[in-house]
Amino acid sequence: MNKVVKLMSKTEVINIEGKKIKLSNPEKLLWPEAGIRKIDYLARMIELAPYIIPHAKNRLLTTIRYPDGIHGESFFSKNLPEYAPKWISRDVWNDTEYALLDSVSTLAWFVNMAALEFHTSFNTSDRDEYPTCLVFDLDPSEGQTFDDVIEVSLLVKEILDSLAITSYIKTSGASGMQIYIPTGGKYHYNDARKVNEFFGSYFARKYPNKITIERMVNKRGTRLYFDYLQMWQGKTITMVYSPRAKEKATVSMPVTWNEVKRGIKPEDFTLNNAMDRLKKVGDLFEPLLSVKTAEKSLDDVFRKVLAE
Amino acid sequence: MHTMWKGSISFGLVNIPIKMFAATEDRDVHFRFLHKKCKSPIKNERVCPSCNEKITPEDIVRGYEYEPGQFVIIKDEDIEAVKPRSAKTIEILDFVRLSEIDPIYFEKSYYLSPQETGDSKAYNLLRAAMKDTGRIAIARITIRDKQSLAALRVLDNVLVLETIFFPDEVRPVSQIPGIPEDSATDQRELEMAKQLIENLTSEFQPEKYVDTYREALLEMIHRKVEGEEIVSAPEAPQRNVIDLMAALQASLDKAQELRREAKASASGKGKARGNPFDNFSGNAEDIPSRMPKELKDAVWLKPVLTAWVNFLEWTSDGNLRHPKILGFTDLSPHEATGAEFIE
């Protein structure tokens, strides 16, 4: 990656990978509590780019934009606006033109648009009916703490271990955690959802006081919501290393299962310290990039669940 | 209550951030359609009658039937281009008296609350002013891409928004057939009718009225459930996930057992990830086969200490990814539990 960053406060035009990117209002505070101005945000994202881009480059991108910072109005942005530069890679799906976040310059362009959250599809853009992972989205209900999320994550992990299924986990950056089981894109959304549903119903049945798959918020009580439905074509999930529009500028961060056991908090991982951690532990989600097919143990689960 | 919309009321120079809640709910009794034969809930499948193909969401485009059988295709971006700009505001246009609006205009009611406690002051101001003047506001509002007129009024201490129909959505009464002209009525009949109205006049007490059909329906359903006149869908679609998980775990245990046996019979070949040094003599020739070979200058010793290593995973060529030594013990690998090293 050949990046040339020139910060000239007066011109506010940045040259990245030969592309001129305008940076409007560089002094605007996007995360006032964390003290992050747009210019700081850009600097952090350029550092994080080598970690973000491999996970984002071939997925449909949806961003949440906060033109006036995290406390202002926000909106989901899927369709690339017409004024977006022509050099941004894109892919049309379902009549919508999505950006593919495949370069530092594209990332910088989105930073200037005050895109504070990056969400990507479960599938790569070339195989739109095949998610690359099973994803369990664990979301605490009102009155629950992050410790409840940790407790349930470990229950899930225990069962996955008992099936010899490899799983990865990250914080969502908000209040929950997400568990990823790579399939290498081997299974269609329909089949992947059935297996996800199997896990969801199993956990809800096995731990009825702790876990629920109830979609109606008011029927969940103080049980953790095991969201197996989010994983679907056209839907997106906060991507790994995406910042969140939260006061502490938290980041969706992969963690090891040992860290989960020892106890973590979403606020441990922020835009301000993410790079220090990545330098130390590297990209814990890197294995997800190279998985070509599902593990045999996962194949067994698919075979048996789909045969039912 | 579930917030269904967030936006703000714009009132002169004041902006009042609010949350909106549906004020009414559908209490109808709903039924599901089952397959008569096996009682499974049926699923709807979309099929193209011309191609005889199953249709998935991405096979669908919208068409506007401008005359029978003639369609013009409308894409999302066509709609996007004419959509009202979702300003997310309830823009107050005028103040009027509630009695000036005929109830026929009222469509749906929503409750509004201030978004943050800090927004209460402006909310309270508008509420007090409307209470004192006895006026209600007419506003323009955009909810989910649909622009609508609305009346904003105060009910018990809450700002209530009633969406109201645009005039061209209300059919003119002139279109109703068979409405008699006002004509002279028999004076005695009129007196009697007025007397009857007088006798039946009371205060409006909404709680007096109940949906008697719904009550009868629910009671009938309840009796059926009690009387076990119930049908259940066959077990298959509601597979027992607990049993299935147990079966999956059992087959895995079996597979692991088979692998252990295979390892025992191949004794010393060291394929499995047990303790590869069980039979190690200290000679380089005896280095277990799955140890990396490319460490040319390495000198191999018989291990005397056991290390507890935290690592991410095994790589395909038998290395550890991101290994980190947590500590050593002189217990053998079989006896070490790791408890020695974990804080």
XYZ file of C-alpha atoms in Angstrom:
651
model
C 0.000 0.000 0.000
C 1.568 3.184 -1.173
C 0.023 5.935 0.824
C 1.082 9.500 0.857
C -0.612 11.597 3.468
C -0.173 15.304 3.301
C -1.994 17.277 5.878
C -2.151 20.864 4.858
C -4.527 22.583 7.218
C -5.373 25.305 4.744
C -6.179 23.291 1.664
C -7.854 20.418 3.518
C -7.206 18.135 0.591
C -5.474 14.876 1.279
C -3.645 12.800 -1.246
C -4.063 9.087 -0.663
C -3.027 6.474 -3.182
C -2.983 9.204 -5.829
C -6.575 10.198 -5.087
C -7.380 13.695 -3.899
C -9.772 13.496 -0.996
C -11.357 16.569 0.432
C -11.587 16.763 4.172
C -14.302 19.194 5.165
C -14.458 20.477 8.744
C -11.353 18.582 9.906
C -11.695 20.136 13.364
C -15.273 18.937 13.900
C -15.597 16.828 17.041
C -17.205 13.552 15.992
C -16.811 11.845 19.378
C -16.777 14.832 21.752
C -16.381 12.777 24.966
C -13.478 10.802 23.532
C -12.018 13.985 22.040
C -11.893 12.659 18.500
C -12.086 15.244 15.722
C -12.626 14.277 12.110
C -8.913 14.699 11.421
C -8.054 12.375 14.342
C -10.618 9.892 13.111
C -9.010 9.887 9.676
C -5.541 9.347 11.156
C -6.759 6.374 13.255
C -8.648 4.823 10.365
C -5.633 5.062 8.062
C -3.653 3.158 10.703
C -6.433 0.591 11.063
C -6.946 0.272 7.301
C -4.634 -2.759 6.852
C -6.790 -4.603 9.394
C -10.170 -3.399 8.105
C -9.749 -3.692 4.345
C -9.071 -7.464 4.071
C -12.373 -8.102 5.879
C -14.352 -5.495 3.964
C -12.963 -5.494 0.453
C -15.346 -7.956 -1.159
C -18.488 -7.362 0.856
C -21.432 -5.030 0.320
C -20.902 -2.043 2.566
C -23.496 -0.132 4.522
C -22.389 2.760 6.679
C -24.113 4.815 9.312
C -23.327 8.458 8.838
C -23.345 11.046 11.608
C -22.695 14.384 9.887
C -22.808 16.223 13.211
C -21.014 13.650 15.327
C -22.405 10.870 17.497
C -25.036 13.036 19.182
C -26.471 14.410 15.955
C -28.817 12.891 13.447
C -27.728 9.717 11.747
C -28.799 7.672 8.786
C -28.015 4.366 7.138
C -26.335 4.780 3.826
C -26.433 1.834 1.413
C -26.742 3.216 -2.086
C -23.606 5.091 -3.143
C -24.646 8.697 -3.778
C -24.228 9.997 -7.311
C -21.532 12.440 -6.289
C -19.328 9.620 -5.009
C -16.054 9.526 -6.939
C -15.985 7.121 -9.870
C -12.879 5.332 -8.590
C -14.764 3.774 -5.663
C -15.312 0.067 -6.378
C -18.950 -0.900 -6.338
C -21.335 -3.761 -6.859
C -25.024 -3.637 -7.629
C -27.247 -5.995 -5.721
C -31.025 -5.842 -5.532
C -31.114 -2.553 -7.471
C -28.801 -0.903 -4.957
C -25.292 0.215 -5.750
C -23.116 -0.692 -2.793
C -19.544 0.446 -2.245
C -16.804 -2.111 -1.729
C -14.357 -0.865 0.883
C -11.182 -2.069 -0.777
C -8.705 0.788 -0.480
C -7.401 3.337 1.999
C -8.663 6.099 -0.276
C -12.202 4.681 -0.186
C -12.000 4.448 3.593
C -10.815 8.067 3.758
C -13.678 9.170 1.524
C -16.167 7.541 3.897
C -14.419 9.138 6.881
C -14.974 12.526 5.283
C -18.654 11.612 4.831
C -18.707 11.119 8.636
C -19.437 7.421 8.230
C -18.802 6.347 11.825
C -20.030 2.761 11.625
C -19.221 0.191 8.961
C -21.533 -2.743 8.434
C -20.931 -5.471 5.868
C -22.903 -8.300 4.299
C -22.567 -11.865 5.572
C -21.666 -13.035 2.067
C -18.960 -11.881 -0.312
C -20.288 -9.953 -3.294
C -19.402 -12.677 -5.786
C -21.421 -15.358 -3.976
C -24.512 -13.535 -2.870
C -26.451 -16.547 -1.600
C -23.715 -18.069 0.536
C -22.709 -16.516 3.873
C -19.077 -17.119 4.795
C -19.824 -17.724 8.470
C -22.609 -18.718 10.766
C -23.047 -15.742 13.065
C -24.705 -15.695 16.464
C -25.478 -12.190 17.596
C -25.749 -12.075 21.400
C -27.587 -9.024 22.584
C -28.407 -8.259 26.235
C -31.967 -7.316 27.127
C -32.792 -4.324 29.269
C -31.551 -4.851 32.805
C -28.754 -7.178 31.732
C -25.062 -6.451 32.033
C -22.117 -7.349 29.864
C -21.278 -10.091 32.386
C -24.498 -11.800 31.291
C -23.275 -11.647 27.703
C -19.970 -13.179 28.759
C -21.684 -15.943 30.690
C -23.834 -16.910 27.709
C -20.914 -16.664 25.261
C -19.042 -19.187 27.359
C -22.053 -21.522 27.478
C -22.218 -21.325 23.682
C -18.481 -21.902 23.399
C -18.709 -24.959 25.625
C -21.317 -26.538 23.358
C -19.386 -25.641 20.202
C -16.278 -27.225 21.744
C -18.237 -30.352 22.556
C -18.973 -30.572 18.819
C -15.335 -29.819 17.900
C -16.446 -26.685 16.055
C -13.978 -23.799 15.859
C -15.484 -20.441 16.713
C -14.300 -16.848 16.926
C -15.742 -14.019 18.970
C -15.735 -10.243 18.888
C -17.378 -7.487 20.860
C -20.021 -5.636 18.893
C -18.596 -2.417 20.294
C -22.028 -1.630 21.718
C -23.579 -3.921 24.325
C -23.246 -7.418 22.882
C -20.894 -9.951 21.359
C -20.927 -11.881 18.111
C -19.742 -15.412 17.539
C -18.492 -16.418 14.081
C -18.212 -19.983 12.805
C -16.559 -20.069 9.384
C -18.207 -22.195 6.702
C -16.024 -21.110 3.791
C -19.232 -20.089 2.024
C -20.085 -23.740 1.537
C -23.724 -23.491 2.594
C -26.656 -21.535 1.181
C -28.391 -18.932 3.345
C -31.424 -21.216 3.640
C -29.361 -24.069 5.083
C -27.181 -21.789 7.180
C -30.270 -20.259 8.740
C -31.683 -23.679 9.571
C -28.494 -24.603 11.386
C -28.398 -21.199 13.078
C -31.992 -21.746 14.144
C -31.074 -25.171 15.471
C -28.388 -23.636 17.665
C -30.692 -20.810 18.722
C -33.538 -23.115 19.698
C -31.169 -25.497 21.399
C -29.689 -22.775 23.596
C -33.103 -21.295 24.341
C -34.387 -24.745 25.285
C -31.331 -25.753 27.291
C -31.011 -22.455 29.199
C -34.590 -21.164 29.234
C -33.870 -18.669 32.020
C -30.795 -17.213 30.405
C -31.283 -17.272 26.634
C -34.214 -16.428 24.397
C -34.836 -16.403 20.661
C -38.022 -14.381 21.149
C -38.274 -11.628 18.552
C -40.689 -9.477 20.534
C -38.620 -7.301 22.833
C -41.302 -7.173 25.537
C -41.419 -10.971 25.769
C -37.672 -11.367 26.272
C -37.641 -10.374 29.937
C -34.135 -10.227 31.333
C -32.898 -12.966 29.092
C -30.147 -12.632 26.553
C -31.386 -12.412 22.968
C -29.735 -14.989 20.746
C -30.250 -13.427 17.312
C -29.900 -16.121 14.688
C -32.056 -14.262 12.139
C -29.790 -11.326 11.402
C -27.596 -13.569 9.255
C -29.447 -13.222 5.965
C -29.045 -12.035 2.433
C -29.218 -8.249 2.185
C -28.727 -7.815 5.930
C -25.516 -6.553 7.423
C -23.606 -6.741 10.677
C -21.118 -4.386 12.314
C -17.845 -5.397 10.757
C -14.778 -6.293 12.722
C -12.781 -3.172 13.765
C -15.681 -0.854 12.937
C -15.942 2.066 15.338
C -19.310 2.664 16.984
C -21.131 5.916 17.566
C -20.797 5.557 21.329
C -19.377 8.103 23.767
C -16.208 6.095 24.412
C -15.567 5.576 20.655
C -15.640 1.832 21.128
C -14.563 -0.519 18.368
C -15.923 -3.948 17.475
C -12.892 -5.963 18.578
C -12.062 -9.649 18.190
C -10.940 -11.214 21.456
C -9.595 -14.607 22.404
C -11.801 -17.013 24.288
C -9.325 -16.758 27.174
C -9.887 -13.033 27.349
C -13.630 -13.691 27.441
C -13.038 -16.077 30.357
C -10.921 -13.560 32.221
C -13.559 -10.871 31.673
C -13.585 -7.968 29.271
C -15.745 -4.921 28.724
C -16.739 -3.372 25.385
C -15.188 -0.110 26.584
C -11.785 -1.780 26.827
C -11.440 -1.405 23.068
C -11.668 2.053 21.553
C -10.444 4.010 18.558
C -7.853 5.500 20.885
C -6.225 2.201 21.869
C -7.160 -0.274 19.118
C -3.883 0.109 17.272
C -1.765 -0.648 20.373
C -3.668 -3.872 20.814
C -3.485 -4.862 17.149
C 0.284 -4.340 17.146
C 0.491 -6.799 20.039
C -2.023 -9.505 19.169
C -2.471 -9.051 15.429
C -5.718 -9.722 13.595
C -7.485 -12.424 15.608
C -10.065 -12.705 12.810
C -7.390 -13.330 10.186
C -8.136 -17.081 10.094
C -11.645 -16.240 8.850
C -10.115 -14.799 5.679
C -8.444 -18.015 4.622
C -11.111 -20.583 5.469
C -11.939 -22.339 2.212
C -14.481 -24.858 3.434
C -16.345 -25.948 6.522
C -14.740 -28.180 9.148
C -15.785 -31.813 9.023
C -17.410 -31.445 12.441
C -19.535 -28.575 11.123
C -20.431 -30.581 8.008
C -21.764 -33.275 10.348
C -24.005 -30.747 12.077
C -25.321 -29.440 8.746
C -25.957 -32.948 7.474
C -27.867 -34.062 10.548
C -29.813 -30.848 11.129
C -30.858 -30.566 7.485
C -31.856 -34.244 7.433
C -34.292 -33.688 10.301
C -43.719 0.939 24.775
C -41.840 0.538 21.538
C -40.590 3.787 20.001
C -41.726 3.775 16.404
C -40.254 7.024 15.201
C -37.952 9.771 16.374
C -37.998 13.293 15.084
C -38.821 16.750 16.234
C -41.695 19.174 16.323
C -40.773 22.448 14.681
C -42.780 25.283 16.117
C -41.634 28.740 15.101
C -38.032 28.949 16.193
C -38.404 26.139 18.713
C -37.451 22.556 17.925
C -38.765 19.856 20.238
C -37.082 16.443 19.834
C -39.705 13.766 20.418
C -40.233 10.029 20.361
C -43.431 8.635 18.899
C -45.456 5.643 20.092
C -48.499 4.002 18.531
C -51.488 4.992 20.671
C -53.729 2.137 19.612
C -53.205 -1.539 18.973
C -54.911 -4.236 17.014
C -56.559 -6.728 19.387
C -58.163 -8.862 16.711
C -57.911 -12.615 17.131
C -55.670 -13.985 14.422
C -55.655 -17.485 13.040
C -52.961 -19.359 11.196
C -53.661 -21.529 8.191
C -52.750 -25.200 8.633
C -52.546 -28.031 6.185
C -55.819 -29.909 6.763
C -54.134 -33.296 6.447
C -51.166 -32.983 8.851
C -51.918 -29.662 10.644
C -48.571 -28.048 9.830
C -48.684 -24.289 9.354
C -48.536 -23.802 5.614
C -45.964 -21.585 4.003
C -46.555 -19.248 1.134
C -44.402 -19.707 -1.875
C -44.274 -17.224 -4.708
C -44.457 -18.785 -8.116
C -44.406 -17.251 -11.570
C -47.394 -18.755 -13.413
C -45.819 -18.173 -16.848
C -42.382 -19.654 -16.219
C -43.575 -22.041 -13.530
C -40.583 -21.028 -11.443
C -40.203 -20.401 -7.733
C -39.544 -16.723 -7.126
C -36.934 -15.388 -4.702
C -36.830 -11.747 -3.548
C -34.161 -10.835 -6.091
C -36.381 -12.069 -8.936
C -38.976 -9.437 -8.132
C -39.371 -5.952 -9.624
C -42.230 -3.537 -9.026
C -44.631 -2.822 -11.837
C -47.373 -0.187 -12.030
C -50.435 -1.397 -13.926
C -51.355 1.724 -15.881
C -53.955 -0.198 -17.865
C -55.015 -3.822 -17.485
C -52.086 -6.095 -18.306
C -49.786 -3.171 -19.162
C -47.036 -2.459 -16.696
C -44.332 0.111 -16.346
C -41.370 -1.046 -14.249
C -40.641 1.169 -11.261
C -37.193 0.797 -9.724
C -36.171 1.709 -6.194
C -34.190 4.668 -7.511
C -37.275 5.960 -9.378
C -39.113 6.014 -6.082
C -36.083 7.381 -4.285
C -36.004 10.326 -6.698
C -39.524 11.503 -5.876
C -39.613 10.535 -2.214
C -40.367 13.394 0.138
C -37.173 14.429 1.814
C -37.470 12.664 5.119
C -37.042 15.779 7.185
C -38.015 13.949 10.357
C -39.988 16.918 11.537
C -43.521 17.521 12.571
C -43.834 20.941 11.009
C -46.601 22.999 12.594
C -48.512 24.948 9.905
C -51.576 26.382 11.684
C -53.508 26.348 14.926
C -57.246 25.606 14.795
C -60.051 24.437 17.114
C -60.511 20.684 17.448
C -64.257 21.028 16.789
C -63.474 22.404 13.328
C -62.092 19.052 12.184
C -64.677 16.467 11.308
C -63.769 13.027 12.803
C -63.873 11.554 9.302
C -60.405 13.051 8.761
C -58.787 11.209 11.649
C -56.681 8.240 10.620
C -54.369 6.969 13.351
C -53.230 8.225 16.763
C -49.741 8.403 18.196
C -48.399 9.526 21.568
C -45.387 11.829 21.648
C -42.857 12.108 24.468
C -39.734 14.265 24.803
C -36.613 12.441 23.564
C -34.368 13.419 26.453
C -35.199 14.913 29.806
C -33.512 18.083 28.530
C -36.219 18.411 25.884
C -39.020 18.576 28.467
C -39.004 22.349 28.767
C -39.988 23.027 25.169
C -42.446 20.122 25.255
C -44.090 21.555 28.342
C -44.220 25.026 26.782
C -46.095 23.863 23.685
C -48.416 21.722 25.801
C -49.257 24.577 28.183
C -49.826 27.039 25.329
C -52.169 24.665 23.534
C -54.059 23.895 26.758
C -54.493 27.589 27.575
C -55.634 28.633 24.110
C -57.740 25.518 23.557
C -56.216 25.278 20.100
C -54.758 22.296 18.358
C -52.027 22.367 15.735
C -52.201 21.249 12.127
C -48.846 19.880 11.044
C -47.121 18.251 8.128
C -45.262 15.055 8.974
C -43.294 12.432 7.070
C -43.366 8.938 8.517
C -41.610 6.168 6.628
C -41.585 7.988 3.284
C -45.275 8.784 3.487
C -46.187 12.394 3.858
C -49.246 13.075 5.928
C -51.246 15.821 7.552
C -51.671 15.610 11.270
C -53.428 17.237 14.169
C -51.430 17.767 17.323
C -53.387 18.066 20.557
C -53.139 17.484 24.297
C -54.716 14.456 25.914
C -54.329 14.098 29.718
C -50.732 15.513 29.893
C -49.532 13.972 26.684
C -49.117 15.463 23.240
C -51.081 13.312 20.835
C -50.644 13.294 17.100
C -53.576 12.246 14.927
C -52.689 11.680 11.326
C -55.462 13.062 9.168
C -56.439 12.259 5.611
C -55.718 14.710 2.834
C -59.040 16.115 1.565
C -58.812 14.175 -1.709
C -58.587 10.941 0.281
C -62.024 11.534 1.792
C -64.785 10.617 -0.635
C -67.387 13.346 -1.154
C -70.783 12.622 0.414
C -72.383 13.607 -2.880
C -71.330 10.209 -4.222
C -73.523 8.299 -1.750
C -76.718 7.121 -3.464
C -80.211 7.260 -1.974
C -79.759 10.053 0.597
C -83.142 11.743 1.105
C -83.514 15.521 0.999
C -84.447 17.292 4.244
C -88.225 17.469 4.224
C -91.047 18.170 6.595
C -91.402 15.572 9.368
C -94.418 14.679 11.428
C -94.173 16.880 14.522
C -95.363 14.115 16.920
C -92.895 11.549 15.521
C -90.063 14.033 15.850
C -90.992 14.788 19.476
C -90.991 11.060 20.284
C -87.624 10.501 18.620
C -86.133 13.450 20.524
C -87.610 12.064 23.755
C -85.911 8.732 23.075
C -82.573 10.415 22.481
C -83.001 12.330 25.721
C -83.612 9.112 27.642
C -80.567 7.390 26.207
C -78.260 10.354 26.726
C -75.342 9.652 29.102
C -71.695 10.482 29.588
C -69.241 8.854 27.190
C -67.600 6.023 29.164
C -65.466 4.090 26.721
C -64.780 1.280 29.202
C -68.484 0.401 29.030
C -68.084 -0.917 25.549
C -66.346 -4.186 24.823
C -65.797 -6.151 21.660
C -68.379 -8.844 22.363
C -67.483 -10.800 19.250
C -63.831 -11.002 20.281
C -64.824 -12.091 23.799
C -67.075 -14.820 22.438
C -64.366 -15.926 20.032
C -61.715 -16.108 22.759
C -64.067 -17.969 25.058
C -64.821 -20.499 22.362
C -61.082 -20.924 21.716
C -60.419 -21.293 25.432
C -63.080 -24.008 25.715
C -61.518 -25.877 22.811
C -58.053 -25.686 24.362
C -59.422 -26.820 27.757
C -61.415 -29.615 26.199
C -58.245 -30.738 24.476
C -59.953 -30.415 21.191
C -56.592 -29.332 19.935
C -54.497 -30.434 17.047
C -50.753 -30.169 17.060
C -48.442 -29.952 14.122
C -46.477 -33.155 13.640
C -43.235 -33.483 15.624
C -40.968 -33.331 12.605
C -40.935 -29.575 11.985
C -40.547 -28.926 15.714
C -37.599 -31.288 15.915
C -36.357 -31.893 19.377
C -33.202 -29.858 19.409
C -32.040 -31.295 22.711
C -32.051 -34.847 21.385
C -30.471 -33.780 18.154
C -27.635 -32.056 19.994
C -27.106 -35.141 22.148
C -26.947 -37.285 19.002
C -24.425 -34.936 17.431
C -22.246 -34.952 20.535
C -22.473 -38.725 20.826
C -21.362 -39.243 17.235
C -18.449 -36.925 17.823
C -17.382 -38.831 20.958
C -17.533 -41.995 18.911
C -15.339 -40.482 16.212
C -12.800 -39.358 18.799
C -12.754 -42.816 20.340
C -12.057 -44.316 16.932
C -9.212 -41.875 16.433
C -7.737 -42.775 19.822
C -7.892 -46.464 18.961
C -6.259 -45.829 15.603
C -3.521 -43.973 17.372
C -2.964 -46.773 19.886
C -2.659 -49.375 17.157
C -0.231 -47.222 15.203
C 1.760 -46.820 18.437
C 4.500 -44.281 18.274
C 3.729 -42.998 14.790
C 2.771 -39.854 16.650
C 0.069 -38.587 14.310
C -2.320 -37.544 17.006
C -1.826 -34.499 19.189
C -1.184 -36.358 22.439
C 2.258 -36.117 23.975
C 4.604 -36.589 21.045
C 7.554 -37.065 23.367
C 6.242 -40.136 25.189
C 8.869 -42.355 23.575
C 11.503 -39.770 22.891
C 15.018 -40.946 23.555
C 16.798 -37.675 22.903
C 18.167 -38.803 19.511
C 17.394 -36.544 16.563
C 16.101 -39.554 14.593
C 13.377 -39.982 17.167
C 11.917 -36.530 16.767
C 8.210 -37.099 16.371
C 7.226 -36.866 12.747
C 4.975 -33.890 13.090
C 7.630 -31.595 14.487
C 8.819 -28.951 12.010
C 11.665 -30.291 9.892
C 13.004 -27.006 8.640
C 14.691 -26.118 11.936
C 18.077 -27.226 10.575
C 20.379 -26.100 13.329
C 18.108 -27.058 16.188
C 19.489 -29.408 18.810
C 16.809 -31.645 20.235
C 16.860 -32.603 23.913
C 14.615 -34.883 25.862
C 12.128 -32.504 27.484
C 12.333 -32.186 31.267
C 9.851 -29.388 31.805
C 6.266 -29.035 30.639
C 5.243 -25.676 29.222
C 1.730 -24.322 29.229
C 1.220 -22.463 25.964
C -1.613 -20.201 24.979
C -2.075 -20.227 21.205
C -4.687 -19.344 18.645
C -4.760 -22.532 16.579
C -2.693 -25.230 14.863
C -1.567 -24.249 11.401
C -1.881 -26.831 8.638
C 1.875 -27.520 8.765
C 1.865 -28.330 12.474
C 2.957 -25.011 13.947
C 1.233 -23.004 16.646
C -0.255 -19.694 15.635
C 0.451 -16.791 18.035
C 1.970 -18.981 20.782
C 2.626 -17.448 24.195
C 4.316 -19.412 26.974
C 2.382 -18.917 30.200
C 4.742 -20.877 32.439
C 6.608 -24.121 33.154
C 6.165 -27.015 35.552
C 8.104 -30.164 36.225
C 4.895 -32.172 36.295
C 4.584 -34.440 33.264
C 2.213 -33.269 30.484
C -0.219 -35.921 31.707
C -0.335 -34.505 35.224
C -0.130 -30.796 34.459
C -3.572 -29.276 34.376
C -2.725 -25.685 33.596
C -4.141 -24.615 36.947
C -0.562 -23.910 38.030
C -0.310 -21.038 35.580
C -3.690 -19.461 35.487
C -4.129 -16.430 37.676
